[in-house]
């Protein structure tokens, strides 16, 4: 019996220290329509995840492991169809269902992560710097530290000004950032505006800011939209939730 307990505790010791060098991510679809989430690894030298694209019907969710360290993003594509070739009206990555290292074409809402090795400090945020397509909430399971939920819950498409709209018929299906729509240095924080002191909020970035105060609304948005959590938490990413 004692031997058994020893083996068991050794096993848990092993798990604790060597076995689970990964975070679990779960993506859930709370939208009333199907979505096609995607992942992109952007950390140098880090491999793409075991899944880089999948379909979720309304109410469905999918979990996958994220090795640590990892830097990357999760987004969701909408209005996808496969007429010989798989394409989506928002967030398309141009490679089909699996994005295999390609990012989503903006405007698209991004959930961004930097997962630390050895249970160190993770960073995560919601970014509307490249525009918006769907509401998203990041919630944290476990971990130590602030570990607060971060979100863009509002449907920015509903208040998107005409000059930023992406439409399908009469319906606004995504909202461009001003940088994407006008490609001007003052909106993109490039050129002489490539300086946090010079690149200020604009009437356009304020629309995103008012709708989703916790998300990044433009490149040099200097409020603390980056959230942190230690001790290798798991992440739940809920679209439209
Ligand atoms: C934002 O400001 C620009 C430049 O001043 C102006 O042309 C545009 O109409 C404004 N848009 C909104 C939505 O306030
Ligand atoms: C931002 O900083 C303020 C003041 O330090 C703090 O109260 C707040 O919780 C922080 N917000 C986030 C999202 O970390």
Short mmCIF file of C-alpha atoms and ligand atoms in Angstrom, two decimals:
data_model
loop_
_atom_site.label_atom_id
_atom_site.label_comp_id
_atom_site.label_asym_id
_atom_site.label_seq_id
_atom_site.Cartn_x
_atom_site.Cartn_y
_atom_site.Cartn_z
CA UNK A 1 0.00 0.00 0.00
CA UNK A 2 2.72 2.42 1.05
CA UNK A 3 4.64 1.54 -2.07
CA UNK A 4 1.56 2.27 -4.13
CA UNK A 5 1.13 5.68 -2.52
CA UNK A 6 4.79 6.41 -3.14
CA UNK A 7 4.45 5.56 -6.81
CA UNK A 8 1.35 7.71 -7.06
CA UNK A 9 2.96 10.71 -5.42
CA UNK A 10 6.03 10.30 -7.63
CA UNK A 11 3.74 10.32 -10.61
CA UNK A 12 2.10 13.57 -9.53
CA UNK A 13 5.48 15.06 -8.75
CA UNK A 14 6.53 14.18 -12.27
CA UNK A 15 3.38 15.70 -13.75
CA UNK A 16 3.83 18.86 -11.71
CA UNK A 17 7.41 19.41 -12.70
CA UNK A 18 7.91 17.91 -16.11
CA UNK A 19 4.75 16.50 -17.55
CA UNK A 20 2.45 19.43 -18.38
CA UNK A 21 4.59 22.04 -20.06
CA UNK A 22 1.46 23.19 -21.86
CA UNK A 23 -1.62 25.31 -21.34
CA UNK A 24 -5.02 24.08 -22.39
CA UNK A 25 -6.98 26.44 -24.59
CA UNK A 26 -10.67 26.00 -25.20
CA UNK A 27 -12.48 27.93 -27.90
CA UNK A 28 -16.26 28.19 -27.58
CA UNK A 29 -18.86 29.43 -30.05
CA UNK A 30 -21.61 31.41 -28.34
CA UNK A 31 -22.63 33.03 -31.61
CA UNK A 32 -25.94 32.10 -33.16
CA UNK A 33 -24.09 31.11 -36.33
CA UNK A 34 -21.24 28.75 -37.20
CA UNK A 35 -17.74 30.16 -36.92
CA UNK A 36 -14.37 28.84 -38.04
CA UNK A 37 -11.74 29.69 -35.38
CA UNK A 38 -8.06 29.71 -36.30
CA UNK A 39 -4.71 29.90 -34.51
CA UNK A 40 -1.42 31.41 -35.58
CA UNK A 41 1.92 30.90 -33.82
CA UNK A 42 4.06 34.01 -34.22
CA UNK A 43 6.86 33.39 -31.69
CA UNK A 44 10.16 32.90 -33.54
CA UNK A 45 11.10 29.24 -33.90
CA UNK A 46 7.85 28.05 -32.34
CA UNK A 47 5.83 25.45 -34.24
CA UNK A 48 2.23 25.93 -35.31
CA UNK A 49 -0.27 24.35 -32.91
CA UNK A 50 -1.85 20.93 -33.41
CA UNK A 51 -4.85 22.75 -34.88
CA UNK A 52 -4.73 25.92 -36.97
CA UNK A 53 -8.37 25.99 -38.04
CA UNK A 54 -11.65 24.24 -37.31
CA UNK A 55 -15.38 24.70 -37.48
CA UNK A 56 -17.61 25.28 -34.45
CA UNK A 57 -21.38 25.10 -34.83
CA UNK A 58 -23.39 27.28 -32.40
CA UNK A 59 -22.77 26.10 -28.81
CA UNK A 60 -19.81 23.88 -29.71
CA UNK A 61 -16.33 24.14 -28.24
CA UNK A 62 -12.92 22.64 -28.89
CA UNK A 63 -9.83 22.29 -26.67
CA UNK A 64 -6.19 21.95 -27.65
CA UNK A 65 -2.81 22.14 -25.94
CA UNK A 66 -0.51 25.09 -26.29
CA UNK A 67 3.14 24.30 -25.54
CA UNK A 68 5.02 26.80 -23.40
CA UNK A 69 6.59 29.14 -24.31
CA UNK A 70 4.17 30.24 -27.01
CA UNK A 71 3.33 33.53 -28.65
CA UNK A 72 0.38 33.66 -30.96
CA UNK A 73 -3.19 34.59 -31.62
CA UNK A 74 -6.65 33.15 -31.95
CA UNK A 75 -9.40 34.62 -34.12
CA UNK A 76 -12.58 33.41 -35.75
CA UNK A 77 -13.68 33.42 -39.36
CA UNK A 78 -17.29 33.96 -40.35
CA UNK A 79 -19.47 33.18 -43.34
CA UNK A 80 -17.24 30.49 -44.73
CA UNK A 81 -18.21 28.31 -47.64
CA UNK A 82 -16.59 25.66 -49.72
CA UNK A 83 -17.38 25.87 -53.39
CA UNK A 84 -14.34 23.98 -54.58
CA UNK A 85 -12.24 26.23 -52.40
CA UNK A 86 -12.79 27.07 -48.71
CA UNK A 87 -13.10 30.83 -48.22
CA UNK A 88 -14.56 33.09 -45.56
CA UNK A 89 -16.01 36.56 -45.75
CA UNK A 90 -14.20 37.68 -42.57
CA UNK A 91 -10.89 36.54 -41.10
CA UNK A 92 -9.99 34.37 -44.09
CA UNK A 93 -6.39 33.12 -44.08
CA UNK A 94 -6.26 32.12 -47.75
CA UNK A 95 -5.20 28.54 -47.04
CA UNK A 96 -8.47 26.76 -46.44
CA UNK A 97 -9.84 25.37 -43.17
CA UNK A 98 -6.35 24.97 -41.63
CA UNK A 99 -4.40 28.20 -41.70
CA UNK A 100 -0.97 26.49 -41.39
CA UNK A 101 0.97 29.60 -40.47
CA UNK A 102 -1.12 32.23 -42.26
CA UNK A 103 -2.92 35.02 -40.40
CA UNK A 104 -6.47 36.22 -40.91
CA UNK A 105 -7.19 39.05 -43.33
CA UNK A 106 -8.32 42.06 -41.30
CA UNK A 107 -10.65 43.41 -40.09
CA UNK A 108 -10.67 40.72 -37.45
CA UNK A 109 -10.89 40.69 -33.65
CA UNK A 110 -7.75 39.12 -32.15
CA UNK A 111 -7.16 37.30 -28.87
CA UNK A 112 -3.40 37.56 -28.36
CA UNK A 113 -1.26 35.47 -26.00
CA UNK A 114 2.27 35.12 -24.75
CA UNK A 115 2.49 31.96 -22.67
CA UNK A 116 5.54 31.83 -20.43
CA UNK A 117 7.67 28.72 -19.85
CA UNK A 118 7.90 27.18 -16.37
CA UNK A 119 4.68 28.70 -15.06
CA UNK A 120 6.01 32.26 -15.39
CA UNK A 121 3.97 35.32 -16.29
CA UNK A 122 1.56 34.95 -19.21
CA UNK A 123 0.26 38.00 -21.08
CA UNK A 124 -3.00 38.18 -23.00
CA UNK A 125 -5.15 40.84 -24.58
CA UNK A 126 -7.97 41.51 -27.00
CA UNK A 127 -6.92 43.66 -29.94
CA UNK A 128 -9.06 45.72 -32.30
CA UNK A 129 -5.98 47.31 -33.87
CA UNK A 130 -6.77 45.43 -37.07
CA UNK A 131 -10.50 46.06 -36.73
CA UNK A 132 -13.38 43.95 -35.46
CA UNK A 133 -15.47 41.06 -36.71
CA UNK A 134 -16.85 39.27 -33.63
CA UNK A 135 -17.12 39.91 -29.89
CA UNK A 136 -14.75 37.80 -27.81
CA UNK A 137 -14.09 37.12 -24.12
CA UNK A 138 -10.93 35.57 -22.67
CA UNK A 139 -11.48 33.90 -19.30
CA UNK A 140 -8.86 32.27 -17.15
CA UNK A 141 -9.03 28.92 -15.41
CA UNK A 142 -6.56 28.43 -12.56
CA UNK A 143 -3.33 30.39 -12.43
CA UNK A 144 -2.08 32.85 -9.86
CA UNK A 145 -2.05 36.64 -9.93
CA UNK A 146 -4.60 39.08 -11.38
CA UNK A 147 -5.78 36.54 -14.00
CA UNK A 148 -8.71 38.78 -14.90
CA UNK A 149 -11.07 38.11 -17.73
CA UNK A 150 -10.60 40.41 -20.74
CA UNK A 151 -13.11 41.01 -23.43
CA UNK A 152 -14.66 42.93 -26.25
CA UNK A 153 -18.28 41.98 -25.68
CA UNK A 154 -19.96 44.72 -27.70
CA UNK A 155 -20.99 44.21 -31.30
CA UNK A 156 -18.94 47.01 -32.84
CA UNK A 157 -20.46 46.21 -36.25
CA UNK A 158 -23.69 47.81 -35.00
CA UNK A 159 -22.05 51.22 -34.49
CA UNK A 160 -19.45 51.05 -37.25
CA UNK A 161 -19.34 54.27 -39.33
CA UNK A 162 -20.05 53.82 -43.04
CA UNK A 163 -16.46 54.50 -44.10
CA UNK A 164 -15.20 51.59 -41.95
CA UNK A 165 -17.89 49.04 -42.72
CA UNK A 166 -17.40 45.69 -44.43
CA UNK A 167 -20.80 44.61 -45.72
CA UNK A 168 -22.50 41.56 -47.09
CA UNK A 169 -25.66 42.80 -48.73
CA UNK A 170 -27.08 45.27 -46.25
CA UNK A 171 -25.48 43.65 -43.23
CA UNK A 172 -22.32 44.99 -41.62
CA UNK A 173 -20.15 41.91 -41.02
CA UNK A 174 -16.92 43.59 -39.88
CA UNK A 175 -15.56 47.02 -38.99
CA UNK A 176 -12.19 48.22 -40.23
CA UNK A 177 -9.79 50.14 -38.05
CA UNK A 178 -9.07 53.64 -39.39
CA UNK A 179 -5.52 52.47 -40.13
CA UNK A 180 -6.84 49.69 -42.34
CA UNK A 181 -9.43 51.92 -44.04
CA UNK A 182 -7.29 55.00 -44.70
CA UNK A 183 -3.69 53.77 -44.26
CA UNK A 184 -2.58 57.11 -42.85
CA UNK A 185 0.39 57.54 -40.48
CA UNK A 186 -1.72 59.25 -37.80
CA UNK A 187 -4.08 56.25 -37.69
CA UNK A 188 -1.40 53.57 -38.13
CA UNK A 189 1.22 55.13 -35.82
CA UNK A 190 3.79 54.96 -38.60
CA UNK A 191 6.23 57.53 -40.02
CA UNK A 192 6.37 60.66 -37.86
CA UNK A 193 3.60 59.15 -35.71
CA UNK A 194 5.68 56.09 -34.85
CA UNK A 195 5.90 57.30 -31.26
CA UNK A 196 3.47 56.63 -28.42
CA UNK A 197 3.66 60.31 -27.45
CA UNK A 198 2.61 61.44 -30.91
CA UNK A 199 0.11 58.79 -31.95
CA UNK A 200 -3.00 59.77 -30.04
CA UNK A 201 -6.54 58.38 -29.96
CA UNK A 202 -8.64 59.58 -32.89
CA UNK A 203 -12.37 59.98 -33.41
CA UNK A 204 -12.26 56.54 -35.04
CA UNK A 205 -10.21 54.71 -32.39
CA UNK A 206 -12.56 56.25 -29.77
CA UNK A 207 -15.46 54.36 -31.31
CA UNK A 208 -13.68 51.08 -30.60
CA UNK A 209 -12.53 52.35 -27.22
CA UNK A 210 -16.04 53.25 -26.09
CA UNK A 211 -17.47 49.92 -27.21
CA UNK A 212 -14.70 47.78 -25.78
CA UNK A 213 -12.70 49.68 -23.16
CA UNK A 214 -10.60 46.65 -22.23
CA UNK A 215 -9.33 46.03 -25.77
CA UNK A 216 -6.54 47.74 -27.69
CA UNK A 217 -8.20 50.30 -29.94
CA UNK A 218 -5.13 51.43 -31.93
CA UNK A 219 -1.46 50.56 -32.20
CA UNK A 220 -0.17 52.82 -29.41
CA UNK A 221 -3.21 52.62 -27.21
CA UNK A 222 -1.35 53.14 -23.94
CA UNK A 223 -3.94 52.09 -21.43
CA UNK A 224 -3.23 48.82 -19.68
CA UNK A 225 -5.11 46.45 -21.93
CA UNK A 226 -2.56 43.73 -21.38
CA UNK A 227 -3.59 41.27 -18.70
CA UNK A 228 -1.34 38.90 -16.82
CA UNK A 229 -1.52 35.58 -15.02
CA UNK A 230 1.14 33.29 -13.56
CA UNK A 231 1.39 29.58 -12.84
CA UNK A 232 0.25 28.25 -16.17
CA UNK A 233 -3.51 28.85 -16.27
CA UNK A 234 -5.82 27.44 -18.90
CA UNK A 235 -7.68 29.78 -21.23
CA UNK A 236 -11.26 29.87 -22.42
CA UNK A 237 -11.86 32.00 -25.50
CA UNK A 238 -15.55 32.57 -26.09
CA UNK A 239 -16.74 34.20 -29.29
CA UNK A 240 -19.95 36.22 -28.86
CA UNK A 241 -19.83 35.53 -25.12
C1 LIG B 1 -13.38 61.72 -37.97
O1 LIG B 1 -12.51 62.79 -38.29
C2 LIG B 1 -12.27 62.92 -39.68
C3 LIG B 1 -11.15 63.93 -39.88
O2 LIG B 1 -11.29 65.01 -39.02
C4 LIG B 1 -13.59 63.30 -40.37
O3 LIG B 1 -13.39 63.47 -41.76
C5 LIG B 1 -14.59 62.18 -40.11
O4 LIG B 1 -15.86 62.53 -40.64
C6 LIG B 1 -14.74 61.90 -38.63
N1 LIG B 1 -15.51 60.67 -38.51
C7 LIG B 1 -16.29 60.38 -37.48
C8 LIG B 1 -16.99 59.07 -37.53
O5 LIG B 1 -16.41 61.10 -36.50
C1 LIG B 2 -4.91 49.10 -14.89
O1 LIG B 2 -4.25 49.80 -13.89
C2 LIG B 2 -5.09 50.21 -12.84
C3 LIG B 2 -4.29 51.09 -11.92
O2 LIG B 2 -3.01 50.57 -11.69
C4 LIG B 2 -5.66 49.00 -12.12
O3 LIG B 2 -6.52 49.39 -11.09
C5 LIG B 2 -6.45 48.20 -13.15
O4 LIG B 2 -6.92 47.03 -12.56
C6 LIG B 2 -5.57 47.86 -14.33
N1 LIG B 2 -6.37 47.23 -15.33
C7 LIG B 2 -6.03 46.12 -15.90
C8 LIG B 2 -6.90 45.69 -16.99
O5 LIG B 2 -5.04 45.49 -15.56
#
